[in-house]
mmCIF file of C-alpha atoms and ligand atoms in Angstrom:
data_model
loop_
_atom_site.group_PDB
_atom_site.id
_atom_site.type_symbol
_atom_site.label_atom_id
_atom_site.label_comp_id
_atom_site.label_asym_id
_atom_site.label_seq_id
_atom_site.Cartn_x
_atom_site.Cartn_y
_atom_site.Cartn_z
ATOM 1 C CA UNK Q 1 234.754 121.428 -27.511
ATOM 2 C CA UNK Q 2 237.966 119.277 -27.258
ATOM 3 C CA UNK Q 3 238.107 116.083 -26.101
ATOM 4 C CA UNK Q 4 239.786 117.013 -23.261
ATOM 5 C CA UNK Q 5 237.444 119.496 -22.218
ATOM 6 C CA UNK Q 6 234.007 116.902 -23.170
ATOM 7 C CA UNK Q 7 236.337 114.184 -20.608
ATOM 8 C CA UNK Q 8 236.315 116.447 -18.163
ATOM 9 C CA UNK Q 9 232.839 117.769 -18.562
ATOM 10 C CA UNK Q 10 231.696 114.328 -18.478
ATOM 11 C CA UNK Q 11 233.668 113.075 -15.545
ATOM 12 C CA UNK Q 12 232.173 115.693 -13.370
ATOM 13 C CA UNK Q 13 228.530 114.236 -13.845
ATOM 14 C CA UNK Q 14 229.795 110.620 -13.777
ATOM 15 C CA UNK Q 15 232.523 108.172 -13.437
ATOM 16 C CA UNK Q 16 234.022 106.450 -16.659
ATOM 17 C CA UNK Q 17 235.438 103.536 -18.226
ATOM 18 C CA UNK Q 18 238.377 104.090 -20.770
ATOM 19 C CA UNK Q 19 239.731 100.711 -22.443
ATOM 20 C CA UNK Q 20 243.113 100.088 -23.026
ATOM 21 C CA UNK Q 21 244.202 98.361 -26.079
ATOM 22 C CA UNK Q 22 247.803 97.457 -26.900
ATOM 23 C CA UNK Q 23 248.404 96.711 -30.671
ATOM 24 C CA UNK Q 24 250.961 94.193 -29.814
ATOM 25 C CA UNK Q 25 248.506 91.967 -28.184
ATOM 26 C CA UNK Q 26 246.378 91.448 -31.107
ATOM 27 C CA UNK Q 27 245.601 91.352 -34.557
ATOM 28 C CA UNK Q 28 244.415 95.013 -35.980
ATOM 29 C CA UNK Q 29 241.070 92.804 -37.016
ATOM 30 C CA UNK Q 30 240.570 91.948 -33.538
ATOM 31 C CA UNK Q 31 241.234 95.273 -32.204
ATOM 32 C CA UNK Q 32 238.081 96.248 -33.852
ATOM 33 C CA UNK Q 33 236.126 93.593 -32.868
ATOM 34 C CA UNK Q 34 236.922 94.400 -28.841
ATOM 35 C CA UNK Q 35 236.271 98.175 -30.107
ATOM 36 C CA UNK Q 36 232.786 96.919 -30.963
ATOM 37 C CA UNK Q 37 232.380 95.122 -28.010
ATOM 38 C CA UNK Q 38 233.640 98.206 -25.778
ATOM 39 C CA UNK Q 39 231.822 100.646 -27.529
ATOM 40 C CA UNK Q 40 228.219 98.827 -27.119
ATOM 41 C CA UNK Q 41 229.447 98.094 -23.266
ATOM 42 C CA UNK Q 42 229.363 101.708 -22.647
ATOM 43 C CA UNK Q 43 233.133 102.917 -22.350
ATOM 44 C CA UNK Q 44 233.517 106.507 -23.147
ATOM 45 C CA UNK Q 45 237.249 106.138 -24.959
ATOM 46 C CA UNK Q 46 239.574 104.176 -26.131
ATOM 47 C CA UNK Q 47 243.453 104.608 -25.744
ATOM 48 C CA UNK Q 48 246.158 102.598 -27.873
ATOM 49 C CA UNK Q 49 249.454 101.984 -26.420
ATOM 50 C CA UNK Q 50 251.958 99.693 -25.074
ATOM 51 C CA UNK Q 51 255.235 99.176 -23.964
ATOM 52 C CA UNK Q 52 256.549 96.930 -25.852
ATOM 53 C CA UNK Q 53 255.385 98.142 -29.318
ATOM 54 C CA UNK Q 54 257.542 97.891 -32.564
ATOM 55 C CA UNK Q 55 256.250 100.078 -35.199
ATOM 56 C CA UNK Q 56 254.406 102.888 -35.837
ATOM 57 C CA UNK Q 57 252.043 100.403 -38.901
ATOM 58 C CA UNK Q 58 251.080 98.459 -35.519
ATOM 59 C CA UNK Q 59 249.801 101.069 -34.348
ATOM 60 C CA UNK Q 60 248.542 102.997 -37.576
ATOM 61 C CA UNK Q 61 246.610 99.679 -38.399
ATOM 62 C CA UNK Q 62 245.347 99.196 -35.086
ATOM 63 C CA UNK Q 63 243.541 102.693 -34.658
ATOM 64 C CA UNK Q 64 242.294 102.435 -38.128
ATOM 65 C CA UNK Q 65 240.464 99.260 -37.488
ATOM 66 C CA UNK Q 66 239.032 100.732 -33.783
ATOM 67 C CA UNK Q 67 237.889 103.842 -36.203
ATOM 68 C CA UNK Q 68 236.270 101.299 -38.641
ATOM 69 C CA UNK Q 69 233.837 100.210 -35.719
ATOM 70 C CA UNK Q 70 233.366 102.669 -32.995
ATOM 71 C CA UNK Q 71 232.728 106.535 -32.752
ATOM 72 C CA UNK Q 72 234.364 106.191 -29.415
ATOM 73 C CA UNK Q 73 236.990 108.845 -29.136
ATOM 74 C CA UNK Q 74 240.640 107.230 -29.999
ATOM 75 C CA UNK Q 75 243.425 108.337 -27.189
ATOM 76 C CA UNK Q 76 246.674 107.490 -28.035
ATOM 77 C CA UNK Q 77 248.896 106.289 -25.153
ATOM 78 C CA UNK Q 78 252.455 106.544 -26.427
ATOM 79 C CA UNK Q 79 255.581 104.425 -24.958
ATOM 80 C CA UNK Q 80 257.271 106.711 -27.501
ATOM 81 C CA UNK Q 81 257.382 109.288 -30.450
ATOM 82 C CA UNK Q 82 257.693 106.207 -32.982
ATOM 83 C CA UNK Q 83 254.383 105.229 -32.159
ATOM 84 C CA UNK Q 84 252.492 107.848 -32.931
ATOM 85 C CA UNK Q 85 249.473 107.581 -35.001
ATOM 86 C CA UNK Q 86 247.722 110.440 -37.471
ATOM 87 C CA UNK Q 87 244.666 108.152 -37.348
ATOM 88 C CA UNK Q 88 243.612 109.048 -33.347
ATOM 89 C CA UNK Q 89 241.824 111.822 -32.704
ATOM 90 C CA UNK Q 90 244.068 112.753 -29.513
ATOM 91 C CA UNK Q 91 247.301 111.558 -27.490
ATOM 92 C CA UNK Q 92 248.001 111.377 -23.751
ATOM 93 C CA UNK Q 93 251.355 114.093 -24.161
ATOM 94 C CA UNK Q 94 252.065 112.300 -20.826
ATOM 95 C CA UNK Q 95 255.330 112.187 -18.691
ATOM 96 C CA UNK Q 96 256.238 108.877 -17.056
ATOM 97 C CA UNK Q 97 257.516 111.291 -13.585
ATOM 98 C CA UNK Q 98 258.529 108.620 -11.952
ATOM 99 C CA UNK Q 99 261.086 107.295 -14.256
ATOM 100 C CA UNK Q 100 264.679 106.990 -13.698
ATOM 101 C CA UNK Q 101 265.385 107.698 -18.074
ATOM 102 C CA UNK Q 102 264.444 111.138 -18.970
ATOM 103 C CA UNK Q 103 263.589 109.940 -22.403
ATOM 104 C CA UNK Q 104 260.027 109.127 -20.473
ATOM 105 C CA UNK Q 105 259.794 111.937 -18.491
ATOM 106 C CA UNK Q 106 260.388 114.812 -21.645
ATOM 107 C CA UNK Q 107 262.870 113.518 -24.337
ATOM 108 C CA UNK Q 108 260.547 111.363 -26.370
ATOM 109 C CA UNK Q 109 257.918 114.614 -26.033
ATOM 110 C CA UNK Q 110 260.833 116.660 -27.785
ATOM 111 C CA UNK Q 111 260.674 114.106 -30.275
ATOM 112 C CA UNK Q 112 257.658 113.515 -30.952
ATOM 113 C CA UNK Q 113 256.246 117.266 -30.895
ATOM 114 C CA UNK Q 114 256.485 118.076 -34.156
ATOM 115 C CA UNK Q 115 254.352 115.204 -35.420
ATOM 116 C CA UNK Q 116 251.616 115.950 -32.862
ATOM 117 C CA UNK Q 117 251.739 119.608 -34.131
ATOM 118 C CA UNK Q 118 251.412 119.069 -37.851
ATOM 119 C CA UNK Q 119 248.879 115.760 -37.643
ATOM 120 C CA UNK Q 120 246.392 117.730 -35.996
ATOM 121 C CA UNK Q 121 246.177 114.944 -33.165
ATOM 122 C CA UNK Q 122 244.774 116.848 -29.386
ATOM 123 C CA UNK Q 123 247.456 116.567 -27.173
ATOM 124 C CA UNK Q 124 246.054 116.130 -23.573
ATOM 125 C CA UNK Q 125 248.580 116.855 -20.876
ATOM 126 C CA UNK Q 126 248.848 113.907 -18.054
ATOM 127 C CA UNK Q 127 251.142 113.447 -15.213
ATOM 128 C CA UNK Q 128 251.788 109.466 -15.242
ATOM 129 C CA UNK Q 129 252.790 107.407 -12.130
ATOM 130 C CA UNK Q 130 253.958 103.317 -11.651
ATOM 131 C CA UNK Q 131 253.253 102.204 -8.512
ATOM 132 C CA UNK Q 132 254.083 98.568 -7.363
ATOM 133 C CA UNK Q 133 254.187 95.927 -8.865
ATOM 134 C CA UNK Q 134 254.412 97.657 -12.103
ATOM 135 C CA UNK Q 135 254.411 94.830 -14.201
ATOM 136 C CA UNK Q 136 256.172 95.324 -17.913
ATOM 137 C CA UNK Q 137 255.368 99.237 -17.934
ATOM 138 C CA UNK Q 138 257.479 99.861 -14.931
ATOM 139 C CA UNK Q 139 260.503 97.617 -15.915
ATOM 140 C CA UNK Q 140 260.220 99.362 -19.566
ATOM 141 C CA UNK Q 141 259.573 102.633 -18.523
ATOM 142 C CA UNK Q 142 262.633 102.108 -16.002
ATOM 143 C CA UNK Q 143 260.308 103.286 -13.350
ATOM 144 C CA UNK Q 144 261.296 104.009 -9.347
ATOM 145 C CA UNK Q 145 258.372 102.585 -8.763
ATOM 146 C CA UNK Q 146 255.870 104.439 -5.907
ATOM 147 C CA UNK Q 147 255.976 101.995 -2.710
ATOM 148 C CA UNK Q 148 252.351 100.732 -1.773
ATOM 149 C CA UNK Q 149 252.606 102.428 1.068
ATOM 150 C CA UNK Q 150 253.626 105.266 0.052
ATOM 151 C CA UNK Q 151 251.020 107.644 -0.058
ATOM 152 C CA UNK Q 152 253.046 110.829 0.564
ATOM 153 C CA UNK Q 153 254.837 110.022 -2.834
ATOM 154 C CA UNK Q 154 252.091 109.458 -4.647
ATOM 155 C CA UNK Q 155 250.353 112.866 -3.744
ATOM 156 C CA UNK Q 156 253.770 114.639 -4.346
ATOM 157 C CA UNK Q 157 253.265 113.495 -7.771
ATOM 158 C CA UNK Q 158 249.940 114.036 -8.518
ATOM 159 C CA UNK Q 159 250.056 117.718 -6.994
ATOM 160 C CA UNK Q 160 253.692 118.147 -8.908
ATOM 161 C CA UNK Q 161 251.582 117.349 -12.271
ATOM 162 C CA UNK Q 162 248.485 119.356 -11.028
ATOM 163 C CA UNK Q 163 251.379 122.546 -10.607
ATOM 164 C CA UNK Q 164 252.734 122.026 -14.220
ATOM 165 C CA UNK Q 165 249.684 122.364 -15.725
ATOM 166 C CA UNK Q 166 249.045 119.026 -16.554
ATOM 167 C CA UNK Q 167 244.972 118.124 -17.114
ATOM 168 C CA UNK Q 168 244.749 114.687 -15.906
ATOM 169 C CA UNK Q 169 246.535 112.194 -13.298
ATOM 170 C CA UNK Q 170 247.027 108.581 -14.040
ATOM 171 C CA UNK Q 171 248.194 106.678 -11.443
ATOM 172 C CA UNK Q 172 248.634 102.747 -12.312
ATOM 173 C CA UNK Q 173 250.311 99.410 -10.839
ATOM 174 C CA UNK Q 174 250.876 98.275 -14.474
ATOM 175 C CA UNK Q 175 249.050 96.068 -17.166
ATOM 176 C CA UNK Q 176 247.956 92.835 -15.582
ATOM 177 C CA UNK Q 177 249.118 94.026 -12.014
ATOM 178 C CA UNK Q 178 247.893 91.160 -9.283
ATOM 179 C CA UNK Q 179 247.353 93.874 -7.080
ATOM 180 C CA UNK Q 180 245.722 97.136 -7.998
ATOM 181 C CA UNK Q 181 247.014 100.840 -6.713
ATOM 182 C CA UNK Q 182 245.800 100.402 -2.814
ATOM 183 C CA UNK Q 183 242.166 102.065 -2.423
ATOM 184 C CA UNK Q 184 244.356 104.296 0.515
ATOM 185 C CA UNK Q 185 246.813 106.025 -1.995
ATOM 186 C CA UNK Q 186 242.860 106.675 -4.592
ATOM 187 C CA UNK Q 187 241.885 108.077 -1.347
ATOM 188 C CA UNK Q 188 245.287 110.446 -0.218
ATOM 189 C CA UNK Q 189 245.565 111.361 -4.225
ATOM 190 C CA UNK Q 190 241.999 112.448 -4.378
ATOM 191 C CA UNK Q 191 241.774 114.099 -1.457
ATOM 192 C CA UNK Q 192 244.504 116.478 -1.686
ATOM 193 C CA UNK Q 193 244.530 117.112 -5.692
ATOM 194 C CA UNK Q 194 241.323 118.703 -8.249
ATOM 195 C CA UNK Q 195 242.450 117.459 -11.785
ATOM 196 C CA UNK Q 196 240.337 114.205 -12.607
ATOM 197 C CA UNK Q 197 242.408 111.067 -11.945
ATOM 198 C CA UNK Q 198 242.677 107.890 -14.221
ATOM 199 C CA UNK Q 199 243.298 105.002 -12.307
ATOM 200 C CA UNK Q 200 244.258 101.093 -13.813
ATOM 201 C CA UNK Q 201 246.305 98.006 -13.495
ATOM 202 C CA UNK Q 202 244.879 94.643 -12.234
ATOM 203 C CA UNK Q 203 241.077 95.808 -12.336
ATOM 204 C CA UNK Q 204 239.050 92.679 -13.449
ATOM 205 C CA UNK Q 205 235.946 92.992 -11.599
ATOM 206 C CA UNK Q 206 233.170 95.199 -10.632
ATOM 207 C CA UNK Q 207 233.632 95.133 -7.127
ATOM 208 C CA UNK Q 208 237.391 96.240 -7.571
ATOM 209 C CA UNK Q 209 236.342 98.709 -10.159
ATOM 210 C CA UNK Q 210 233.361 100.370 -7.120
ATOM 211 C CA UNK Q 211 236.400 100.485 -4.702
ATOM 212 C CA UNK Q 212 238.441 102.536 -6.801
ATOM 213 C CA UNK Q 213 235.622 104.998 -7.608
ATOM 214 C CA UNK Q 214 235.118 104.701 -4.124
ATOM 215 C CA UNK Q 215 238.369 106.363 -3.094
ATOM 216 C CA UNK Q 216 238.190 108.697 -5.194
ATOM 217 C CA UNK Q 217 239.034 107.545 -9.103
ATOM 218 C CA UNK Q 218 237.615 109.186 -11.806
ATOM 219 C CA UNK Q 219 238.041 107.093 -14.643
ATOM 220 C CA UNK Q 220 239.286 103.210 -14.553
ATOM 221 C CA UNK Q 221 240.995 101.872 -17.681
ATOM 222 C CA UNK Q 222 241.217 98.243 -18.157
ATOM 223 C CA UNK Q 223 243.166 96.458 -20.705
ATOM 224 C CA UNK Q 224 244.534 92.848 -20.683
ATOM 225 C CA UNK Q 225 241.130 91.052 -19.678
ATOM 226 C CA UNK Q 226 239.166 92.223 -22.437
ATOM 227 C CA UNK Q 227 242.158 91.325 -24.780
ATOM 228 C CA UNK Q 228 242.887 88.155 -23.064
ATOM 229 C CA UNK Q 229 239.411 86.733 -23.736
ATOM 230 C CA UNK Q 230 236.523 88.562 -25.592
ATOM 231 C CA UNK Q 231 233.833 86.311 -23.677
ATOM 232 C CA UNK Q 232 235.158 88.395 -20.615
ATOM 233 C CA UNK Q 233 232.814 91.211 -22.217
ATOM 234 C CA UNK Q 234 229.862 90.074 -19.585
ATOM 235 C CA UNK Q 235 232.172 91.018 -16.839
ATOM 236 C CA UNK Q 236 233.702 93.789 -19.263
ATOM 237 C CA UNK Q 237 229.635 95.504 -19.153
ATOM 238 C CA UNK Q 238 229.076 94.681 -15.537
ATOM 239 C CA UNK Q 239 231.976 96.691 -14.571
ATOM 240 C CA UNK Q 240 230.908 99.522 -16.600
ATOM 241 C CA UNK Q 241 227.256 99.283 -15.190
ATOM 242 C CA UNK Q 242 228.912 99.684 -12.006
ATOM 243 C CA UNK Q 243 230.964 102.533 -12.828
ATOM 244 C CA UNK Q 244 227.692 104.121 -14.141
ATOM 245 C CA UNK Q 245 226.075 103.425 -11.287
ATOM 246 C CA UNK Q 246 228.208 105.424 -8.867
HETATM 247 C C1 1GP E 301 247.569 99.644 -18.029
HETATM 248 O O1 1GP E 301 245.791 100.303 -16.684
HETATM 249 C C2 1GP E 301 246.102 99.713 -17.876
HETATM 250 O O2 1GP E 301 248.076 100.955 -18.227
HETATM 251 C C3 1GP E 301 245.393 98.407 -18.063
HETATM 252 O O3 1GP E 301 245.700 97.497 -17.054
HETATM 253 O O4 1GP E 301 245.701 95.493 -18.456
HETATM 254 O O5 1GP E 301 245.654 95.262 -15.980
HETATM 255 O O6 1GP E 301 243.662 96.095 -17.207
HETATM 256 P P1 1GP E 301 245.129 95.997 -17.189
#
């Protein structure tokens, strides 16, 4: 089975917990001690990606040190075709749709094809949406960012990515986001699209982590808290006790 196929085996029996961890935000050594810490928490993946990456070492380093101390499947989650890493098992082949540079919606892809092809790494297909604030990934990724209140928009994209094939839907208000995507838009996205939907940005607690699963979510990724402070991993495992309570 792919990995693809096991997430969305998986996510149809329960909701999940992906972390997020960005290579520029920490030493490789670190990286695998939060991959420890994740992995014994109970999250079912971890991705590796960031916007503001500047070599492909970072990110060859980083996902070598995650391998050294989880089993955890390793999802790459590309800002571009430079940072790419043989060492994953798989990579989000997503398109930032809402972008305004089409080197984020399908020129980087172009780009970075081959190596995906000949590294043996799973591509997983994902339609990827910035929704306000959108914090560094929206100003990077030159987003037109979707309007809180804007839950026509939103479903427009999901059901565009849900047309072209694409297996998952990730809808996020960027790393570190004050304010998560609204539990309203969750609710409009889930209700009116089938692929599983990924949904992150500004999650930090349990209760905010319930809401979105609430709406309709899937599978919530957190990042920057874990990253930010490694004693955060008693909040880190009562978020994922929630999520595996639902
Ligand atoms: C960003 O959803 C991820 O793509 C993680 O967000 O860093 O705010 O948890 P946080």
């Amino acid at each position: 089975m792919t990995i693809a196929q096991s997430i969305i085996e998986l996510s149809k029996k329960k909701k999940l917990h992906f972390t997020l961890l960005d290579p520029d935000k920490q030493l490789p050594i670190v990286a695998g001690e939060i991959a420890q810490i994740v992995t014994d928490a109970g999250s079912s993946a971890i991705m590796v990606g960031g916007s503001t990456l500047h070599s492909q070492k970072q990110v060859d380093d980083t996902v070598q040190a995650i391998k050294k101390n989880s089993d955890l499947p390793v999802i790459l989650f590309p800002s571009g075709a430079k940072f790419l890493s043989k060492y994953a098992d798989a990579v989000f082949f997503m398109s930032l749709l809402n972008s305004n540079n089409l080197e984020y919606v399908i020129r980087e892809h172009v780009k970075g094809a081959p190596f995906v092809k000949y590294s043996g790494l799973e591509p997983i297909s994902m339609g990827y949406v910035i929704v306000e604030p959108g914090m560094t990934a929206g100003r990077i990724g030159q987003a037109d960012l979707i309007k809180r209140d804007d839950f026509t928009t939103a479903v427009g994209y999901a059901l565009a990515s849900e047309y072209l094939g694409m297996k998952f839907f990730y809808i996020e208000a960027g790393s570190g986001a004050p304010t998560p995507v609204p539990n309203e838009m969750v609710h409009a996205v889930k209700k009116n699209t089938s692929i599983p939907i990924l949904v992150g940005g500004g999650i930090r607690n349990p209760e905010t982590a319930k809401e979105k699963l609430l709406a309709g979510a899937d599978i919530i990724i957190t990042g920057t808290a874990i990253e930010k402070d490694k004693h955060f991993k008693n909040t880190l495992a009562e978020i994922i006790n929630a999520i595996e309570e639902m």
